[in-house]
mmCIF file of C-alpha atoms in Angstrom:
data_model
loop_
_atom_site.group_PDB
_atom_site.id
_atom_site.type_symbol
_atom_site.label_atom_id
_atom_site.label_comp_id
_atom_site.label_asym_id
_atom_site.label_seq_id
_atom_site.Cartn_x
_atom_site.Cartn_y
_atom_site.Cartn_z
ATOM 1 C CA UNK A 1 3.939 -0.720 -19.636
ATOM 2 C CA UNK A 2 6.878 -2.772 -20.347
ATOM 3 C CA UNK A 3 7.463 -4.412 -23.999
ATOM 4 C CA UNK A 4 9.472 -6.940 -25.245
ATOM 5 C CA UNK A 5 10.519 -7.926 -28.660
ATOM 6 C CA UNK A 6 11.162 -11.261 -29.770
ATOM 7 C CA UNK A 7 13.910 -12.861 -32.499
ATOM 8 C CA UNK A 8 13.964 -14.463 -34.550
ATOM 9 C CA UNK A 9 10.069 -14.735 -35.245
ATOM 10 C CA UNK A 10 10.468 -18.069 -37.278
ATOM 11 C CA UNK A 11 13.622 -20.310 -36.937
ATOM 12 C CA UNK A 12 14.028 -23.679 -39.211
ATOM 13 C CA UNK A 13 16.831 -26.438 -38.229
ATOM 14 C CA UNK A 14 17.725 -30.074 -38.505
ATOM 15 C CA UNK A 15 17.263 -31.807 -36.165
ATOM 16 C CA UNK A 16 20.594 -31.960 -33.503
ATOM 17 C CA UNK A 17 21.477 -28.413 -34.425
ATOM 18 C CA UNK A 18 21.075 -25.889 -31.697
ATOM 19 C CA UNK A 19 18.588 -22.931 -31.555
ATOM 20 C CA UNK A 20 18.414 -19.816 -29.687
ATOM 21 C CA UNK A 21 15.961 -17.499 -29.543
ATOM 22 C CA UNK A 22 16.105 -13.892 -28.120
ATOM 23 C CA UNK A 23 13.713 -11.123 -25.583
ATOM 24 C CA UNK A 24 15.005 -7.600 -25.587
ATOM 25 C CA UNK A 25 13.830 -4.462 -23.694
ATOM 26 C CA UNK A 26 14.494 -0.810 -23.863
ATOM 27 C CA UNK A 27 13.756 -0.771 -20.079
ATOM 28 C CA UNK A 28 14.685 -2.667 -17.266
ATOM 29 C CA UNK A 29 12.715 -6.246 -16.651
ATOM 30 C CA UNK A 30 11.711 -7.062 -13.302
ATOM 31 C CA UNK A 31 11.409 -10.798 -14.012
ATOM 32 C CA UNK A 32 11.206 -13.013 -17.143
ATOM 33 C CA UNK A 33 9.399 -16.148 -17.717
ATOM 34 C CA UNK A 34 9.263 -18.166 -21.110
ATOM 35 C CA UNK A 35 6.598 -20.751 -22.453
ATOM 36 C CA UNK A 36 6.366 -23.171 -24.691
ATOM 37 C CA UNK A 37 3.340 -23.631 -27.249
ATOM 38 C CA UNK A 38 3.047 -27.387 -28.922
ATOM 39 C CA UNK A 39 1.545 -27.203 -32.229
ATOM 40 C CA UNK A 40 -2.254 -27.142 -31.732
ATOM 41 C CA UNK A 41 -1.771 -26.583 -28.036
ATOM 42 C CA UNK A 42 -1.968 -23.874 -24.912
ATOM 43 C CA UNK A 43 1.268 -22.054 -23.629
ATOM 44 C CA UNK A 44 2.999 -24.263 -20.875
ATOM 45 C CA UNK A 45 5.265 -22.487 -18.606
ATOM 46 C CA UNK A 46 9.135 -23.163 -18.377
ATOM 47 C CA UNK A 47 10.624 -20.844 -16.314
ATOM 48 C CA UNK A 48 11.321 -17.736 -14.354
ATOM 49 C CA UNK A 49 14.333 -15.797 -14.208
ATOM 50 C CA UNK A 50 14.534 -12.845 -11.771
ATOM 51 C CA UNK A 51 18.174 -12.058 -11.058
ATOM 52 C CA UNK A 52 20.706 -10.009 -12.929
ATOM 53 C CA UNK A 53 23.197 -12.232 -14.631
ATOM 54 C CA UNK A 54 20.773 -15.933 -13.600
ATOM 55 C CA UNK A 55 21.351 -18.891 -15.740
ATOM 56 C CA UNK A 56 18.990 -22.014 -15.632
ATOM 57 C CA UNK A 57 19.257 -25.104 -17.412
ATOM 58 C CA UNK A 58 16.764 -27.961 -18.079
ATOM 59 C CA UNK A 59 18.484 -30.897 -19.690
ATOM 60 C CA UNK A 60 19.137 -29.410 -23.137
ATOM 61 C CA UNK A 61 17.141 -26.295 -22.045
ATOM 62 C CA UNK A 62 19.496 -22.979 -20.913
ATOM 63 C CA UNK A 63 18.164 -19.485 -20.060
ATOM 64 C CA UNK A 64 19.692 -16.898 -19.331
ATOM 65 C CA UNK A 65 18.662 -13.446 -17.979
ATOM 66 C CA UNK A 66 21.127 -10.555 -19.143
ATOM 67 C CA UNK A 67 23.252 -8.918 -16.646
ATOM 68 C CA UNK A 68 21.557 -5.277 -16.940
ATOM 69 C CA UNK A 69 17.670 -7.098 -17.051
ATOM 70 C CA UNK A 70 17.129 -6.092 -20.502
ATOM 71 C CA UNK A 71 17.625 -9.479 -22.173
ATOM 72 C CA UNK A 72 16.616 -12.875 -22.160
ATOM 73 C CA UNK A 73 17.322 -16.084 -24.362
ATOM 74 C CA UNK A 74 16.512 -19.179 -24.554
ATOM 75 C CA UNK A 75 19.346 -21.824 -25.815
ATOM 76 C CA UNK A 76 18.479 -25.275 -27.309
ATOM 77 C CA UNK A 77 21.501 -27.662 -27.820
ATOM 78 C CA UNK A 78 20.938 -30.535 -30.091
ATOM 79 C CA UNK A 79 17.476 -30.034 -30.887
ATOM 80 C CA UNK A 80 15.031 -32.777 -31.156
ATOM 81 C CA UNK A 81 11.297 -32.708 -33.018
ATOM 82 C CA UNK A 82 9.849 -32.719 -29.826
ATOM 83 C CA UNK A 83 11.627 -29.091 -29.738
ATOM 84 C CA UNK A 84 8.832 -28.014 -32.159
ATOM 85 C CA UNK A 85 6.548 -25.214 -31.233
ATOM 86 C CA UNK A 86 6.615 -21.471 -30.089
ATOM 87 C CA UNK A 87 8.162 -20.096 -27.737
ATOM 88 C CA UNK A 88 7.236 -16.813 -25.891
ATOM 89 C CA UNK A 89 8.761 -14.807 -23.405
ATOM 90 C CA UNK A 90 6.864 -12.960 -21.071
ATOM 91 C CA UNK A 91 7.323 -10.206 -17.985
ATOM 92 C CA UNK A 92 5.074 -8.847 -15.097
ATOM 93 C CA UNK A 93 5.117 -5.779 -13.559
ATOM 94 C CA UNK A 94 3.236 -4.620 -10.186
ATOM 95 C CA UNK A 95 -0.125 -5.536 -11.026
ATOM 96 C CA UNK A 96 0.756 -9.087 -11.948
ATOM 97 C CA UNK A 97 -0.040 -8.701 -15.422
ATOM 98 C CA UNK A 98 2.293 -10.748 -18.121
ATOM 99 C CA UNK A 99 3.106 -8.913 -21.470
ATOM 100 C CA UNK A 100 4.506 -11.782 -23.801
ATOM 101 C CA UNK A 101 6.574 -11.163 -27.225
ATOM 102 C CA UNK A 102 5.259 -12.554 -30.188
ATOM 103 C CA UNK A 103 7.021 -15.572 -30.043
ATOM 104 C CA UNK A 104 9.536 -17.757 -31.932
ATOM 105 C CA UNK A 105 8.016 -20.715 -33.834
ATOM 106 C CA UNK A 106 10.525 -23.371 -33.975
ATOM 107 C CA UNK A 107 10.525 -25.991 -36.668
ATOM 108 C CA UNK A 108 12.833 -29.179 -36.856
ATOM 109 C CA UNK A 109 13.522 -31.092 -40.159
ATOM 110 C CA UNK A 110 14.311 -34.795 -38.712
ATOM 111 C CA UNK B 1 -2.969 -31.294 -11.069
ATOM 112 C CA UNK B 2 -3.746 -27.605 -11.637
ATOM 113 C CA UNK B 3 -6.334 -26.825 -14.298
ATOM 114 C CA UNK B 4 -7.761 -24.093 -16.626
ATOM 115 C CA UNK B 5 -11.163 -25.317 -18.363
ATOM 116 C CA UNK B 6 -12.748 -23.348 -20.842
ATOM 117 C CA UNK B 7 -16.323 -24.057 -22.019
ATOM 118 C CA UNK B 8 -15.656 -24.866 -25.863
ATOM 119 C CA UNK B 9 -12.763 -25.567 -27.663
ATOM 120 C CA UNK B 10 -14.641 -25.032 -31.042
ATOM 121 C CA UNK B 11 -17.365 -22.229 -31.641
ATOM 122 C CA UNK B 12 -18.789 -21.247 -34.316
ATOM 123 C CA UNK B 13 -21.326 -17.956 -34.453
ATOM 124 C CA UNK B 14 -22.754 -15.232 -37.076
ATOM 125 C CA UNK B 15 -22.386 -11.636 -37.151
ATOM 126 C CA UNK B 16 -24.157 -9.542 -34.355
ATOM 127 C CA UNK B 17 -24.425 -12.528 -32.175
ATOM 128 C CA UNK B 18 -23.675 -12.168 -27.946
ATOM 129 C CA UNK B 19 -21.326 -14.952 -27.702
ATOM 130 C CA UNK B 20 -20.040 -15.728 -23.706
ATOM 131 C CA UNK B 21 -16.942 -17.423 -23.129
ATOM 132 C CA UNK B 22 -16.191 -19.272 -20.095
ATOM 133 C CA UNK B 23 -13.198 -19.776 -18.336
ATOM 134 C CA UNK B 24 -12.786 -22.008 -14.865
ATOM 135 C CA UNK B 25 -9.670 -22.354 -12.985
ATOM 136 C CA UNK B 26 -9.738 -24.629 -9.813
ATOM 137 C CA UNK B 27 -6.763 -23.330 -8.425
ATOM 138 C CA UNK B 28 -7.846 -20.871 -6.647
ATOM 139 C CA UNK B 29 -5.826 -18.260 -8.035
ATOM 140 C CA UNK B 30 -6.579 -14.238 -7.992
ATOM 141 C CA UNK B 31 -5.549 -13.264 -11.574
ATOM 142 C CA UNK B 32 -7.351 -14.597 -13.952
ATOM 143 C CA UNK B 33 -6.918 -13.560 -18.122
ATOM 144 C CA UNK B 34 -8.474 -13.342 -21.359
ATOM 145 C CA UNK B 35 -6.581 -13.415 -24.604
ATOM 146 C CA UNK B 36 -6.696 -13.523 -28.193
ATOM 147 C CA UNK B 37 -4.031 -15.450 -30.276
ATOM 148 C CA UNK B 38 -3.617 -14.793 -33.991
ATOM 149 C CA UNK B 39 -0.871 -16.194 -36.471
ATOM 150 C CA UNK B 40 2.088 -13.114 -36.473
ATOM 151 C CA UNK B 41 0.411 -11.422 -33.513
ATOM 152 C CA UNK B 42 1.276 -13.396 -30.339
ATOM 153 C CA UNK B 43 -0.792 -13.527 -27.351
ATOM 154 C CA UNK B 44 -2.722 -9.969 -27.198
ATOM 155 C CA UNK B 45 -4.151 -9.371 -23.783
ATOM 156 C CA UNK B 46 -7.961 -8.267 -24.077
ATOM 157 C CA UNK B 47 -8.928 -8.415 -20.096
ATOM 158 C CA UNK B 48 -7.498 -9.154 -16.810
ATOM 159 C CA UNK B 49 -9.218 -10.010 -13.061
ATOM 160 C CA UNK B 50 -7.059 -9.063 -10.317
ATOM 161 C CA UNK B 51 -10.151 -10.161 -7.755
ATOM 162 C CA UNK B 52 -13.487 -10.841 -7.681
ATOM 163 C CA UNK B 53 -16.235 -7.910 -9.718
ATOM 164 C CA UNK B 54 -12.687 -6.543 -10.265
ATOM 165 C CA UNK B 55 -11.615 -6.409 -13.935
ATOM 166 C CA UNK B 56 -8.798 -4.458 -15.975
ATOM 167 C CA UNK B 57 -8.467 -3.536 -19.640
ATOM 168 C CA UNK B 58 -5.641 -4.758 -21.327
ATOM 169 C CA UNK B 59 -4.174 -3.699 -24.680
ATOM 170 C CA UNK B 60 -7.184 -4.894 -27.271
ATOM 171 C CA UNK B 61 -10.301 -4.604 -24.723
ATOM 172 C CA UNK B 62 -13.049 -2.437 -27.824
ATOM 173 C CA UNK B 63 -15.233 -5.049 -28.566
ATOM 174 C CA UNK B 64 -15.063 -7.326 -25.576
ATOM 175 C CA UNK B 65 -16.455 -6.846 -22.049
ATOM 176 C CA UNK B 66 -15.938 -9.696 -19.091
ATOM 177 C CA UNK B 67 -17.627 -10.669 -15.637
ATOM 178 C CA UNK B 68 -15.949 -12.262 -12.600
ATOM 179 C CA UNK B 69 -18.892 -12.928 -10.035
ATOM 180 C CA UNK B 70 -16.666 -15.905 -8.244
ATOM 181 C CA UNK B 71 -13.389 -16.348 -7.652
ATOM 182 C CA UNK B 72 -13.100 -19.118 -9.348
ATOM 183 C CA UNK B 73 -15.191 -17.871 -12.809
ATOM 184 C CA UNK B 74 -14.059 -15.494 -15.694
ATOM 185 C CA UNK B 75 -16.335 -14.840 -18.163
ATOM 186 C CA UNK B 76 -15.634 -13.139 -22.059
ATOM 187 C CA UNK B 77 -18.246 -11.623 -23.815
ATOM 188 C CA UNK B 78 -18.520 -10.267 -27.400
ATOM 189 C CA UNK B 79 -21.126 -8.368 -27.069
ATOM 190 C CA UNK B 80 -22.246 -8.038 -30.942
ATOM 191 C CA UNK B 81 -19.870 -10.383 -32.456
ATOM 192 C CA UNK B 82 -17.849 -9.276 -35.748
ATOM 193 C CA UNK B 83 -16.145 -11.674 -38.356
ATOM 194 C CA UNK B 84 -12.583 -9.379 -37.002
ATOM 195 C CA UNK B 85 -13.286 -11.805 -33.896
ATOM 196 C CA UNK B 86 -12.231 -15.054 -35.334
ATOM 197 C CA UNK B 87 -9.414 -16.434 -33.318
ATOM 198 C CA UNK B 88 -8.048 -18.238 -30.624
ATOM 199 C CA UNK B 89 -9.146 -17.430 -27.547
ATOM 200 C CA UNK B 90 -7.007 -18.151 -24.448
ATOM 201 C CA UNK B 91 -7.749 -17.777 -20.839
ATOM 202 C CA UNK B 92 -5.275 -18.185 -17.721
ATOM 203 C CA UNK B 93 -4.863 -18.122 -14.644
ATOM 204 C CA UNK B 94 -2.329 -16.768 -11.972
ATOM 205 C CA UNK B 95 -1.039 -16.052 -8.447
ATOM 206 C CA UNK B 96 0.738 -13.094 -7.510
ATOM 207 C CA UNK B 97 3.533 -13.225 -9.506
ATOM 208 C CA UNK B 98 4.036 -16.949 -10.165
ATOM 209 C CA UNK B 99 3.755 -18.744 -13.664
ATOM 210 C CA UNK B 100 0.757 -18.856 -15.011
ATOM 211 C CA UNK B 101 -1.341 -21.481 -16.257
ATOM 212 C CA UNK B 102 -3.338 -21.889 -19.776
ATOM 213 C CA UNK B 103 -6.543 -23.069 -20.749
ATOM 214 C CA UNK B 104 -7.169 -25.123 -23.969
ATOM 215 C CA UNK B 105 -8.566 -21.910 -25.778
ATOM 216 C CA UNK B 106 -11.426 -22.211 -27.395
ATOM 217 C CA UNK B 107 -11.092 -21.484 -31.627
ATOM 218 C CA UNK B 108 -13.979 -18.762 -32.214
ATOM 219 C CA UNK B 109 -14.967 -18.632 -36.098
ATOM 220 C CA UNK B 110 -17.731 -15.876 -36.663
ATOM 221 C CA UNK B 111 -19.347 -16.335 -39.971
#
């Protein structure tokens, strides 16, 4: 089935510096989502990305699907303690199952 | 609002116990999931429904067995629980290929 791998797994800023956060596959992705998990909380879903090339952006939130479907990241500009969390990347295939990377857990020093 | 319930968010058991974990999604979605969450590991998938009585393995299914008699139902068991258990448990819930939507998870602690 398909994999993805996840960087960085921890990340540490102040707060208003930006973040990024990476999905890579050896194999073409059909589609990408990405979630975000509060401290002490469930994944909530952000997004979906399913074309070649597809950028989305959610007020300080950008994502971007690579151009060959291999990649995915996840750009924070300015970030904000509210930021904090992990964030996961996931991807289906046929049978509508998600396989998620490990995750990035952000952390933001006010 | 859409909504994943799961029967405890706390749980606490002993070795060799049958512990059931409940999952309830009223959204009436066909895909329903079972994880297991632990610090390093990210979300490991241990079951997934694609339908009613229908049920898949996923990548970490030894240990575990579940039961979807409604739609709307997904049900974990450990049949002889083991302290290697403890963890987060999280269930979900999906259609077709659409996001998909998280329960509380329920923190299992087998002493």
């Amino acid at each position: 089935g398909q994999q993805v791998m996840q960087i960085p797994q921890y990340q540490h800023v102040q707060e208003g510096e930006d973040f990024t956060t990476y999905c890579n596959s050896s194999t073409t992705l059909s589609n990408i989502q990405w979630y975000k998990q509060r401290p002490g909380g469930h994944p909530v879903f952000l997004i979906q990305l399913v074309k070649s090339g597809e950028v989305k952006k959610q007020k300080r939130l950008t994502f971007q699907f690579g151009e060959a479907k291999k990649n995915s990241s996840l750009h924070i500009t300015a970030t904000q303690t509210t930021d904090v969390g992990t964030y996961f990347c996931g991807t289906g295939g046929s049978n509508y199952k998600l396989t998620f990377g490990k995750g990035t857990l952000l952390t933001v020093n006010p | 609002d859409v909504k994943v319930t799961q029967s405890s968010r706390y749980l606490v058991k002993r070795t060799g116990e049958k512990v059931f974990l409940e999952c309830v999604q009223d959204m009436d979605h066909e895909n329903m999931f079972w994880y297991r969450q632990d610090p390093g590991l990210g979300l490991r998938l241990i079951y997934f429904s694609y339908d009613v009585k229908m049920k898949e393995k996923g990548d970490i299914p030894e240990g575990y067995s579940v039961s979807r008699e409604k739609k709307e139902r997904f049900s974990l068991i450990l049949e002889s629980a083991s302290t290697n258990q403890t963890s987060m448990y999280l269930c979900a819930s999906r259609k077709y290929s659409y996001e998909q939507y998280f329960g509380p998870g329920t923190r299992l602690t087998v002493t």
